[in-house]
């Protein structure tokens, strides 16, 4: 790096040395980064002068270097260089650099430039670089002002939505809504969205786009098909006449690189075709265009609105890696409902952040609720989640196998620990200890509601202990091998 500094001072191979310096910073130590910052600050006239070099790529690399190092004194030189720049592919580089700085003092000028650029005609020659410049301008302004927000009109009639739920148990949601099964969940036609927002057994509410067939993996063609219905649905549910900021969620078997390239091209094409009424903004958005691929790689399109006031699981402030989504916990409790008793005394031995207990009590109110876990952070999160849900639950930072209580419980509800780093032998012992412990803390007639990915260990313990009987068995996730067991206990 010292050699690069020396050659830059001597103005030798400036373009390649700036590029090499930027590349070296990606893997540089903090000390090396500090040296680079010190060099630039000590030679500001030199480095700022590179913004006026005749070679366009030199100007571009100099601008990006100043952004990489967050050199605040470079704001005005960068702005001046940006305003006089005539080479299109360089202009967005100045903006990318300014995004890393405190740019409050030039916000009004940036707004003026955005309005000016939006009004300029689009040609085949300027389209690509114009879009890059627009994205960079908007990104800076969003940092300081956020996006122009919309308000969702919940009272709209004739709503055509897809409720995403567990594929194996769509029947529950069909009965709750009167909807029709779909490969991704249940499709519902309703005049009352508020009623749907009382149901807890679906994960997401997606708004269907009225397009014929599925979308191809060709971004330009997909954009032509989707942009008009996308804009029409956005406008239907929002009163404000201003651009909608969206992101694209693409779920397919494409590689990360293929998916990223497809999403970027599709987002740009939608923004262009909509004349800026739909703005592709992956970092700050109100609308998600969700694309779900089938086996042939074609996409089912739908919209998710983050403006929709869905408060069903608002209590879930905290979660950990092993946490279950609340909609799955709610579905489990719906399946187990015939076996849940009102005013029961229940315990979750591996409670995590408390989701199972909270959803259990919402479905059928219990009298006493206890949760134990050896992970202290999870217990802290569970207490706060329960308070937000208005639930009175006793969470105890303790190993379940050391837990003692003055009275017996009517139910165990739990999401069993995942295998993780445990060997098969260790996991086998865990299930053996669990079922033995269960016999010591449960009433003579009790129920265990167990979610697990280890069907073999459960079946083994049921064979070994006559006190347990399998009441119900549900396959919840076929690929992952996750099951729900409702187990009766008689001693």
mmCIF file with all atom_site columns, C-alpha atoms in Angstrom, residues 141-310:
data_model
loop_
_atom_site.group_PDB
_atom_site.id
_atom_site.type_symbol
_atom_site.label_atom_id
_atom_site.label_alt_id
_atom_site.label_comp_id
_atom_site.label_asym_id
_atom_site.label_entity_id
_atom_site.label_seq_id
_atom_site.pdbx_PDB_ins_code
_atom_site.Cartn_x
_atom_site.Cartn_y
_atom_site.Cartn_z
_atom_site.occupancy
_atom_site.B_iso_or_equiv
_atom_site.pdbx_formal_charge
_atom_site.auth_seq_id
_atom_site.auth_comp_id
_atom_site.auth_asym_id
_atom_site.auth_atom_id
_atom_site.pdbx_PDB_model_num
ATOM 1   C CA . UNK A 1 141 ? -32.480 11.402  -0.220  1.00 0.00 ? 141 UNK A CA 1
ATOM 2   C CA . UNK A 1 142 ? -34.105 8.338   1.378   1.00 0.00 ? 142 UNK A CA 1
ATOM 3   C CA . UNK A 1 143 ? -31.262 8.218   3.919   1.00 0.00 ? 143 UNK A CA 1
ATOM 4   C CA . UNK A 1 144 ? -32.349 11.598  5.264   1.00 0.00 ? 144 UNK A CA 1
ATOM 5   C CA . UNK A 1 145 ? -36.044 11.844  4.499   1.00 0.00 ? 145 UNK A CA 1
ATOM 6   C CA . UNK A 1 146 ? -37.236 8.250   4.145   1.00 0.00 ? 146 UNK A CA 1
ATOM 7   C CA . UNK A 1 147 ? -39.765 7.393   1.468   1.00 0.00 ? 147 UNK A CA 1
ATOM 8   C CA . UNK A 1 148 ? -43.087 9.115   0.819   1.00 0.00 ? 148 UNK A CA 1
ATOM 9   C CA . UNK A 1 149 ? -45.454 6.874   2.738   1.00 0.00 ? 149 UNK A CA 1
ATOM 10  C CA . UNK A 1 150 ? -48.933 5.699   1.791   1.00 0.00 ? 150 UNK A CA 1
ATOM 11  C CA . UNK A 1 151 ? -51.886 4.680   3.951   1.00 0.00 ? 151 UNK A CA 1
ATOM 12  C CA . UNK A 1 152 ? -53.640 1.391   3.287   1.00 0.00 ? 152 UNK A CA 1
ATOM 13  C CA . UNK A 1 153 ? -57.404 1.502   2.653   1.00 0.00 ? 153 UNK A CA 1
ATOM 14  C CA . UNK A 1 154 ? -58.629 -1.459  4.709   1.00 0.00 ? 154 UNK A CA 1
ATOM 15  C CA . UNK A 1 155 ? -62.272 -0.855  3.732   1.00 0.00 ? 155 UNK A CA 1
ATOM 16  C CA . UNK A 1 156 ? -61.817 -1.681  0.060   1.00 0.00 ? 156 UNK A CA 1
ATOM 17  C CA . UNK A 1 157 ? -64.316 -4.217  -1.316  1.00 0.00 ? 157 UNK A CA 1
ATOM 18  C CA . UNK A 1 158 ? -63.808 -7.131  -3.701  1.00 0.00 ? 158 UNK A CA 1
ATOM 19  C CA . UNK A 1 159 ? -60.449 -8.230  -2.342  1.00 0.00 ? 159 UNK A CA 1
ATOM 20  C CA . UNK A 1 160 ? -58.715 -11.183 -4.031  1.00 0.00 ? 160 UNK A CA 1
ATOM 21  C CA . UNK A 1 161 ? -55.977 -12.444 -1.746  1.00 0.00 ? 161 UNK A CA 1
ATOM 22  C CA . UNK A 1 162 ? -53.750 -15.438 -1.174  1.00 0.00 ? 162 UNK A CA 1
ATOM 23  C CA . UNK A 1 163 ? -53.205 -16.444 2.443   1.00 0.00 ? 163 UNK A CA 1
ATOM 24  C CA . UNK A 1 164 ? -49.868 -18.261 2.729   1.00 0.00 ? 164 UNK A CA 1
ATOM 25  C CA . UNK A 1 165 ? -50.108 -21.201 5.108   1.00 0.00 ? 165 UNK A CA 1
ATOM 26  C CA . UNK A 1 166 ? -48.821 -24.715 5.741   1.00 0.00 ? 166 UNK A CA 1
ATOM 27  C CA . UNK A 1 167 ? -49.387 -26.726 2.563   1.00 0.00 ? 167 UNK A CA 1
ATOM 28  C CA . UNK A 1 168 ? -50.180 -29.940 4.405   1.00 0.00 ? 168 UNK A CA 1
ATOM 29  C CA . UNK A 1 169 ? -52.985 -28.364 6.442   1.00 0.00 ? 169 UNK A CA 1
ATOM 30  C CA . UNK A 1 170 ? -54.647 -25.834 4.160   1.00 0.00 ? 170 UNK A CA 1
ATOM 31  C CA . UNK A 1 171 ? -57.973 -27.378 5.157   1.00 0.00 ? 171 UNK A CA 1
ATOM 32  C CA . UNK A 1 172 ? -57.866 -25.533 8.493   1.00 0.00 ? 172 UNK A CA 1
ATOM 33  C CA . UNK A 1 173 ? -57.661 -22.173 6.723   1.00 0.00 ? 173 UNK A CA 1
ATOM 34  C CA . UNK A 1 174 ? -60.213 -23.205 4.103   1.00 0.00 ? 174 UNK A CA 1
ATOM 35  C CA . UNK A 1 175 ? -62.712 -23.892 6.912   1.00 0.00 ? 175 UNK A CA 1
ATOM 36  C CA . UNK A 1 176 ? -61.874 -20.626 8.645   1.00 0.00 ? 176 UNK A CA 1
ATOM 37  C CA . UNK A 1 177 ? -62.247 -18.474 5.521   1.00 0.00 ? 177 UNK A CA 1
ATOM 38  C CA . UNK A 1 178 ? -64.429 -20.363 3.047   1.00 0.00 ? 178 UNK A CA 1
ATOM 39  C CA . UNK A 1 179 ? -61.580 -20.006 0.547   1.00 0.00 ? 179 UNK A CA 1
ATOM 40  C CA . UNK A 1 180 ? -60.145 -22.434 -2.000  1.00 0.00 ? 180 UNK A CA 1
ATOM 41  C CA . UNK A 1 181 ? -56.912 -24.369 -1.760  1.00 0.00 ? 181 UNK A CA 1
ATOM 42  C CA . UNK A 1 182 ? -53.931 -23.145 -3.792  1.00 0.00 ? 182 UNK A CA 1
ATOM 43  C CA . UNK A 1 183 ? -50.427 -24.707 -3.998  1.00 0.00 ? 183 UNK A CA 1
ATOM 44  C CA . UNK A 1 184 ? -49.137 -21.858 -1.812  1.00 0.00 ? 184 UNK A CA 1
ATOM 45  C CA . UNK A 1 185 ? -52.042 -21.589 0.629   1.00 0.00 ? 185 UNK A CA 1
ATOM 46  C CA . UNK A 1 186 ? -55.684 -20.564 0.329   1.00 0.00 ? 186 UNK A CA 1
ATOM 47  C CA . UNK A 1 187 ? -57.223 -18.044 -2.096  1.00 0.00 ? 187 UNK A CA 1
ATOM 48  C CA . UNK A 1 188 ? -60.004 -15.922 -0.616  1.00 0.00 ? 188 UNK A CA 1
ATOM 49  C CA . UNK A 1 189 ? -62.435 -13.499 -2.237  1.00 0.00 ? 189 UNK A CA 1
ATOM 50  C CA . UNK A 1 190 ? -63.785 -11.156 0.434   1.00 0.00 ? 190 UNK A CA 1
ATOM 51  C CA . UNK A 1 191 ? -65.290 -7.748  1.100   1.00 0.00 ? 191 UNK A CA 1
ATOM 52  C CA . UNK A 1 192 ? -63.959 -7.774  4.662   1.00 0.00 ? 192 UNK A CA 1
ATOM 53  C CA . UNK A 1 193 ? -60.183 -7.711  5.085   1.00 0.00 ? 193 UNK A CA 1
ATOM 54  C CA . UNK A 1 194 ? -60.573 -6.879  8.765   1.00 0.00 ? 194 UNK A CA 1
ATOM 55  C CA . UNK A 1 195 ? -62.181 -10.260 9.332   1.00 0.00 ? 195 UNK A CA 1
ATOM 56  C CA . UNK A 1 196 ? -59.229 -12.011 7.718   1.00 0.00 ? 196 UNK A CA 1
ATOM 57  C CA . UNK A 1 197 ? -56.876 -10.074 9.980   1.00 0.00 ? 197 UNK A CA 1
ATOM 58  C CA . UNK A 1 198 ? -58.405 -11.846 12.981  1.00 0.00 ? 198 UNK A CA 1
ATOM 59  C CA . UNK A 1 199 ? -57.287 -15.270 11.720  1.00 0.00 ? 199 UNK A CA 1
ATOM 60  C CA . UNK A 1 200 ? -53.904 -16.436 12.982  1.00 0.00 ? 200 UNK A CA 1
ATOM 61  C CA . UNK A 1 201 ? -53.166 -19.576 10.969  1.00 0.00 ? 201 UNK A CA 1
ATOM 62  C CA . UNK A 1 202 ? -51.654 -17.929 7.887   1.00 0.00 ? 202 UNK A CA 1
ATOM 63  C CA . UNK A 1 203 ? -48.263 -16.294 7.607   1.00 0.00 ? 203 UNK A CA 1
ATOM 64  C CA . UNK A 1 204 ? -48.676 -13.637 4.896   1.00 0.00 ? 204 UNK A CA 1
ATOM 65  C CA . UNK A 1 205 ? -51.532 -11.998 3.037   1.00 0.00 ? 205 UNK A CA 1
ATOM 66  C CA . UNK A 1 206 ? -50.613 -11.549 -0.612  1.00 0.00 ? 206 UNK A CA 1
ATOM 67  C CA . UNK A 1 207 ? -52.653 -9.603  -3.158  1.00 0.00 ? 207 UNK A CA 1
ATOM 68  C CA . UNK A 1 208 ? -53.081 -11.396 -6.459  1.00 0.00 ? 208 UNK A CA 1
ATOM 69  C CA . UNK A 1 209 ? -52.105 -9.694  -9.683  1.00 0.00 ? 209 UNK A CA 1
ATOM 70  C CA . UNK A 1 210 ? -54.607 -10.184 -12.523 1.00 0.00 ? 210 UNK A CA 1
ATOM 71  C CA . UNK A 1 211 ? -52.154 -11.519 -15.094 1.00 0.00 ? 211 UNK A CA 1
ATOM 72  C CA . UNK A 1 212 ? -52.609 -14.385 -17.519 1.00 0.00 ? 212 UNK A CA 1
ATOM 73  C CA . UNK A 1 213 ? -50.428 -17.357 -16.700 1.00 0.00 ? 213 UNK A CA 1
ATOM 74  C CA . UNK A 1 214 ? -47.047 -17.302 -15.002 1.00 0.00 ? 214 UNK A CA 1
ATOM 75  C CA . UNK A 1 215 ? -44.073 -15.025 -15.627 1.00 0.00 ? 215 UNK A CA 1
ATOM 76  C CA . UNK A 1 216 ? -41.091 -16.164 -17.660 1.00 0.00 ? 216 UNK A CA 1
ATOM 77  C CA . UNK A 1 217 ? -37.486 -15.828 -16.491 1.00 0.00 ? 217 UNK A CA 1
ATOM 78  C CA . UNK A 1 218 ? -37.010 -12.974 -18.949 1.00 0.00 ? 218 UNK A CA 1
ATOM 79  C CA . UNK A 1 219 ? -36.974 -9.705  -16.966 1.00 0.00 ? 219 UNK A CA 1
ATOM 80  C CA . UNK A 1 220 ? -38.098 -7.411  -19.795 1.00 0.00 ? 220 UNK A CA 1
ATOM 81  C CA . UNK A 1 221 ? -41.064 -9.617  -20.743 1.00 0.00 ? 221 UNK A CA 1
ATOM 82  C CA . UNK A 1 222 ? -41.980 -10.153 -17.078 1.00 0.00 ? 222 UNK A CA 1
ATOM 83  C CA . UNK A 1 223 ? -41.912 -6.389  -16.483 1.00 0.00 ? 223 UNK A CA 1
ATOM 84  C CA . UNK A 1 224 ? -44.204 -5.732  -19.465 1.00 0.00 ? 224 UNK A CA 1
ATOM 85  C CA . UNK A 1 225 ? -46.696 -8.253  -18.071 1.00 0.00 ? 225 UNK A CA 1
ATOM 86  C CA . UNK A 1 226 ? -46.663 -7.151  -14.463 1.00 0.00 ? 226 UNK A CA 1
ATOM 87  C CA . UNK A 1 227 ? -46.168 -3.404  -14.201 1.00 0.00 ? 227 UNK A CA 1
ATOM 88  C CA . UNK A 1 228 ? -49.675 -2.193  -15.099 1.00 0.00 ? 228 UNK A CA 1
ATOM 89  C CA . UNK A 1 229 ? -51.600 -4.587  -12.811 1.00 0.00 ? 229 UNK A CA 1
ATOM 90  C CA . UNK A 1 230 ? -49.005 -3.950  -10.101 1.00 0.00 ? 230 UNK A CA 1
ATOM 91  C CA . UNK A 1 231 ? -49.556 -0.200  -10.283 1.00 0.00 ? 231 UNK A CA 1
ATOM 92  C CA . UNK A 1 232 ? -53.344 -0.652  -10.448 1.00 0.00 ? 232 UNK A CA 1
ATOM 93  C CA . UNK A 1 233 ? -53.438 -2.802  -7.269  1.00 0.00 ? 233 UNK A CA 1
ATOM 94  C CA . UNK A 1 234 ? -51.132 -0.366  -5.454  1.00 0.00 ? 234 UNK A CA 1
ATOM 95  C CA . UNK A 1 235 ? -53.383 2.541   -6.415  1.00 0.00 ? 235 UNK A CA 1
ATOM 96  C CA . UNK A 1 236 ? -56.554 0.673   -5.419  1.00 0.00 ? 236 UNK A CA 1
ATOM 97  C CA . UNK A 1 237 ? -55.439 0.275   -1.806  1.00 0.00 ? 237 UNK A CA 1
ATOM 98  C CA . UNK A 1 238 ? -53.771 3.648   -1.257  1.00 0.00 ? 238 UNK A CA 1
ATOM 99  C CA . UNK A 1 239 ? -55.214 7.145   -1.483  1.00 0.00 ? 239 UNK A CA 1
ATOM 100 C CA . UNK A 1 240 ? -52.034 9.181   -1.939  1.00 0.00 ? 240 UNK A CA 1
ATOM 101 C CA . UNK A 1 241 ? -50.989 9.968   -5.511  1.00 0.00 ? 241 UNK A CA 1
ATOM 102 C CA . UNK A 1 242 ? -47.219 9.561   -5.264  1.00 0.00 ? 242 UNK A CA 1
ATOM 103 C CA . UNK A 1 243 ? -44.651 6.936   -6.312  1.00 0.00 ? 243 UNK A CA 1
ATOM 104 C CA . UNK A 1 244 ? -44.703 3.492   -4.712  1.00 0.00 ? 244 UNK A CA 1
ATOM 105 C CA . UNK A 1 245 ? -41.338 2.217   -3.514  1.00 0.00 ? 245 UNK A CA 1
ATOM 106 C CA . UNK A 1 246 ? -41.012 -1.543  -3.964  1.00 0.00 ? 246 UNK A CA 1
ATOM 107 C CA . UNK A 1 247 ? -38.609 -4.423  -3.641  1.00 0.00 ? 247 UNK A CA 1
ATOM 108 C CA . UNK A 1 248 ? -38.621 -7.804  -5.356  1.00 0.00 ? 248 UNK A CA 1
ATOM 109 C CA . UNK A 1 249 ? -38.554 -11.073 -3.405  1.00 0.00 ? 249 UNK A CA 1
ATOM 110 C CA . UNK A 1 250 ? -37.637 -13.867 -5.818  1.00 0.00 ? 250 UNK A CA 1
ATOM 111 C CA . UNK A 1 251 ? -37.952 -17.443 -4.587  1.00 0.00 ? 251 UNK A CA 1
ATOM 112 C CA . UNK A 1 252 ? -36.527 -19.883 -7.095  1.00 0.00 ? 252 UNK A CA 1
ATOM 113 C CA . UNK A 1 253 ? -33.870 -22.494 -7.707  1.00 0.00 ? 253 UNK A CA 1
ATOM 114 C CA . UNK A 1 254 ? -31.670 -19.982 -9.550  1.00 0.00 ? 254 UNK A CA 1
ATOM 115 C CA . UNK A 1 255 ? -28.205 -19.343 -8.184  1.00 0.00 ? 255 UNK A CA 1
ATOM 116 C CA . UNK A 1 256 ? -27.725 -16.244 -6.061  1.00 0.00 ? 256 UNK A CA 1
ATOM 117 C CA . UNK A 1 257 ? -25.926 -14.524 -8.947  1.00 0.00 ? 257 UNK A CA 1
ATOM 118 C CA . UNK A 1 258 ? -28.672 -15.425 -11.461 1.00 0.00 ? 258 UNK A CA 1
ATOM 119 C CA . UNK A 1 259 ? -31.404 -14.317 -9.063  1.00 0.00 ? 259 UNK A CA 1
ATOM 120 C CA . UNK A 1 260 ? -29.647 -11.047 -8.295  1.00 0.00 ? 260 UNK A CA 1
ATOM 121 C CA . UNK A 1 261 ? -29.187 -10.262 -11.982 1.00 0.00 ? 261 UNK A CA 1
ATOM 122 C CA . UNK A 1 262 ? -32.812 -11.136 -12.792 1.00 0.00 ? 262 UNK A CA 1
ATOM 123 C CA . UNK A 1 263 ? -34.207 -9.045  -9.920  1.00 0.00 ? 263 UNK A CA 1
ATOM 124 C CA . UNK A 1 264 ? -32.052 -6.030  -10.786 1.00 0.00 ? 264 UNK A CA 1
ATOM 125 C CA . UNK A 1 265 ? -33.093 -6.053  -14.446 1.00 0.00 ? 265 UNK A CA 1
ATOM 126 C CA . UNK A 1 266 ? -36.747 -6.654  -13.621 1.00 0.00 ? 266 UNK A CA 1
ATOM 127 C CA . UNK A 1 267 ? -36.834 -3.836  -11.052 1.00 0.00 ? 267 UNK A CA 1
ATOM 128 C CA . UNK A 1 268 ? -35.234 -1.389  -13.472 1.00 0.00 ? 268 UNK A CA 1
ATOM 129 C CA . UNK A 1 269 ? -37.622 -2.362  -16.268 1.00 0.00 ? 269 UNK A CA 1
ATOM 130 C CA . UNK A 1 270 ? -40.704 -1.945  -14.042 1.00 0.00 ? 270 UNK A CA 1
ATOM 131 C CA . UNK A 1 271 ? -39.479 1.457   -12.888 1.00 0.00 ? 271 UNK A CA 1
ATOM 132 C CA . UNK A 1 272 ? -38.844 2.558   -16.456 1.00 0.00 ? 272 UNK A CA 1
ATOM 133 C CA . UNK A 1 273 ? -42.160 1.273   -17.875 1.00 0.00 ? 273 UNK A CA 1
ATOM 134 C CA . UNK A 1 274 ? -44.139 2.885   -15.053 1.00 0.00 ? 274 UNK A CA 1
ATOM 135 C CA . UNK A 1 275 ? -42.420 6.213   -15.691 1.00 0.00 ? 275 UNK A CA 1
ATOM 136 C CA . UNK A 1 276 ? -41.209 6.365   -12.092 1.00 0.00 ? 276 UNK A CA 1
ATOM 137 C CA . UNK A 1 277 ? -44.611 5.655   -10.508 1.00 0.00 ? 277 UNK A CA 1
ATOM 138 C CA . UNK A 1 278 ? -43.108 2.393   -9.244  1.00 0.00 ? 278 UNK A CA 1
ATOM 139 C CA . UNK A 1 279 ? -39.629 2.899   -7.786  1.00 0.00 ? 279 UNK A CA 1
ATOM 140 C CA . UNK A 1 280 ? -37.296 -0.025  -7.213  1.00 0.00 ? 280 UNK A CA 1
ATOM 141 C CA . UNK A 1 281 ? -35.873 0.581   -3.733  1.00 0.00 ? 281 UNK A CA 1
ATOM 142 C CA . UNK A 1 282 ? -34.566 -2.646  -2.088  1.00 0.00 ? 282 UNK A CA 1
ATOM 143 C CA . UNK A 1 283 ? -33.470 -0.848  1.077   1.00 0.00 ? 283 UNK A CA 1
ATOM 144 C CA . UNK A 1 284 ? -36.593 1.175   1.899   1.00 0.00 ? 284 UNK A CA 1
ATOM 145 C CA . UNK A 1 285 ? -39.981 0.141   0.557   1.00 0.00 ? 285 UNK A CA 1
ATOM 146 C CA . UNK A 1 286 ? -43.701 -0.275  1.212   1.00 0.00 ? 286 UNK A CA 1
ATOM 147 C CA . UNK A 1 287 ? -44.504 -2.905  -1.397  1.00 0.00 ? 287 UNK A CA 1
ATOM 148 C CA . UNK A 1 288 ? -42.973 -6.292  -2.103  1.00 0.00 ? 288 UNK A CA 1
ATOM 149 C CA . UNK A 1 289 ? -43.381 -7.970  -5.470  1.00 0.00 ? 289 UNK A CA 1
ATOM 150 C CA . UNK A 1 290 ? -43.130 -11.618 -4.501  1.00 0.00 ? 290 UNK A CA 1
ATOM 151 C CA . UNK A 1 291 ? -42.217 -14.072 -7.248  1.00 0.00 ? 291 UNK A CA 1
ATOM 152 C CA . UNK A 1 292 ? -42.489 -17.780 -6.449  1.00 0.00 ? 292 UNK A CA 1
ATOM 153 C CA . UNK A 1 293 ? -41.121 -20.201 -9.018  1.00 0.00 ? 293 UNK A CA 1
ATOM 154 C CA . UNK A 1 294 ? -42.694 -23.523 -9.952  1.00 0.00 ? 294 UNK A CA 1
ATOM 155 C CA . UNK A 1 295 ? -40.716 -26.588 -11.028 1.00 0.00 ? 295 UNK A CA 1
ATOM 156 C CA . UNK A 1 296 ? -40.384 -25.239 -14.554 1.00 0.00 ? 296 UNK A CA 1
ATOM 157 C CA . UNK A 1 297 ? -38.901 -21.985 -13.248 1.00 0.00 ? 297 UNK A CA 1
ATOM 158 C CA . UNK A 1 298 ? -41.903 -19.831 -14.104 1.00 0.00 ? 298 UNK A CA 1
ATOM 159 C CA . UNK A 1 299 ? -43.066 -17.305 -11.513 1.00 0.00 ? 299 UNK A CA 1
ATOM 160 C CA . UNK A 1 300 ? -46.355 -16.835 -9.694  1.00 0.00 ? 300 UNK A CA 1
ATOM 161 C CA . UNK A 1 301 ? -46.564 -13.082 -8.930  1.00 0.00 ? 301 UNK A CA 1
ATOM 162 C CA . UNK A 1 302 ? -48.279 -11.398 -5.988  1.00 0.00 ? 302 UNK A CA 1
ATOM 163 C CA . UNK A 1 303 ? -47.911 -8.264  -3.864  1.00 0.00 ? 303 UNK A CA 1
ATOM 164 C CA . UNK A 1 304 ? -47.296 -7.927  -0.172  1.00 0.00 ? 304 UNK A CA 1
ATOM 165 C CA . UNK A 1 305 ? -48.132 -4.541  1.365   1.00 0.00 ? 305 UNK A CA 1
ATOM 166 C CA . UNK A 1 306 ? -46.139 -3.418  4.395   1.00 0.00 ? 306 UNK A CA 1
ATOM 167 C CA . UNK A 1 307 ? -48.692 -0.602  4.725   1.00 0.00 ? 307 UNK A CA 1
ATOM 168 C CA . UNK A 1 308 ? -51.336 -3.192  5.678   1.00 0.00 ? 308 UNK A CA 1
ATOM 169 C CA . UNK A 1 309 ? -52.140 -2.841  9.407   1.00 0.00 ? 309 UNK A CA 1
ATOM 170 C CA . UNK A 1 310 ? -51.588 -6.484  10.419  1.00 0.00 ? 310 UNK A CA 1
#
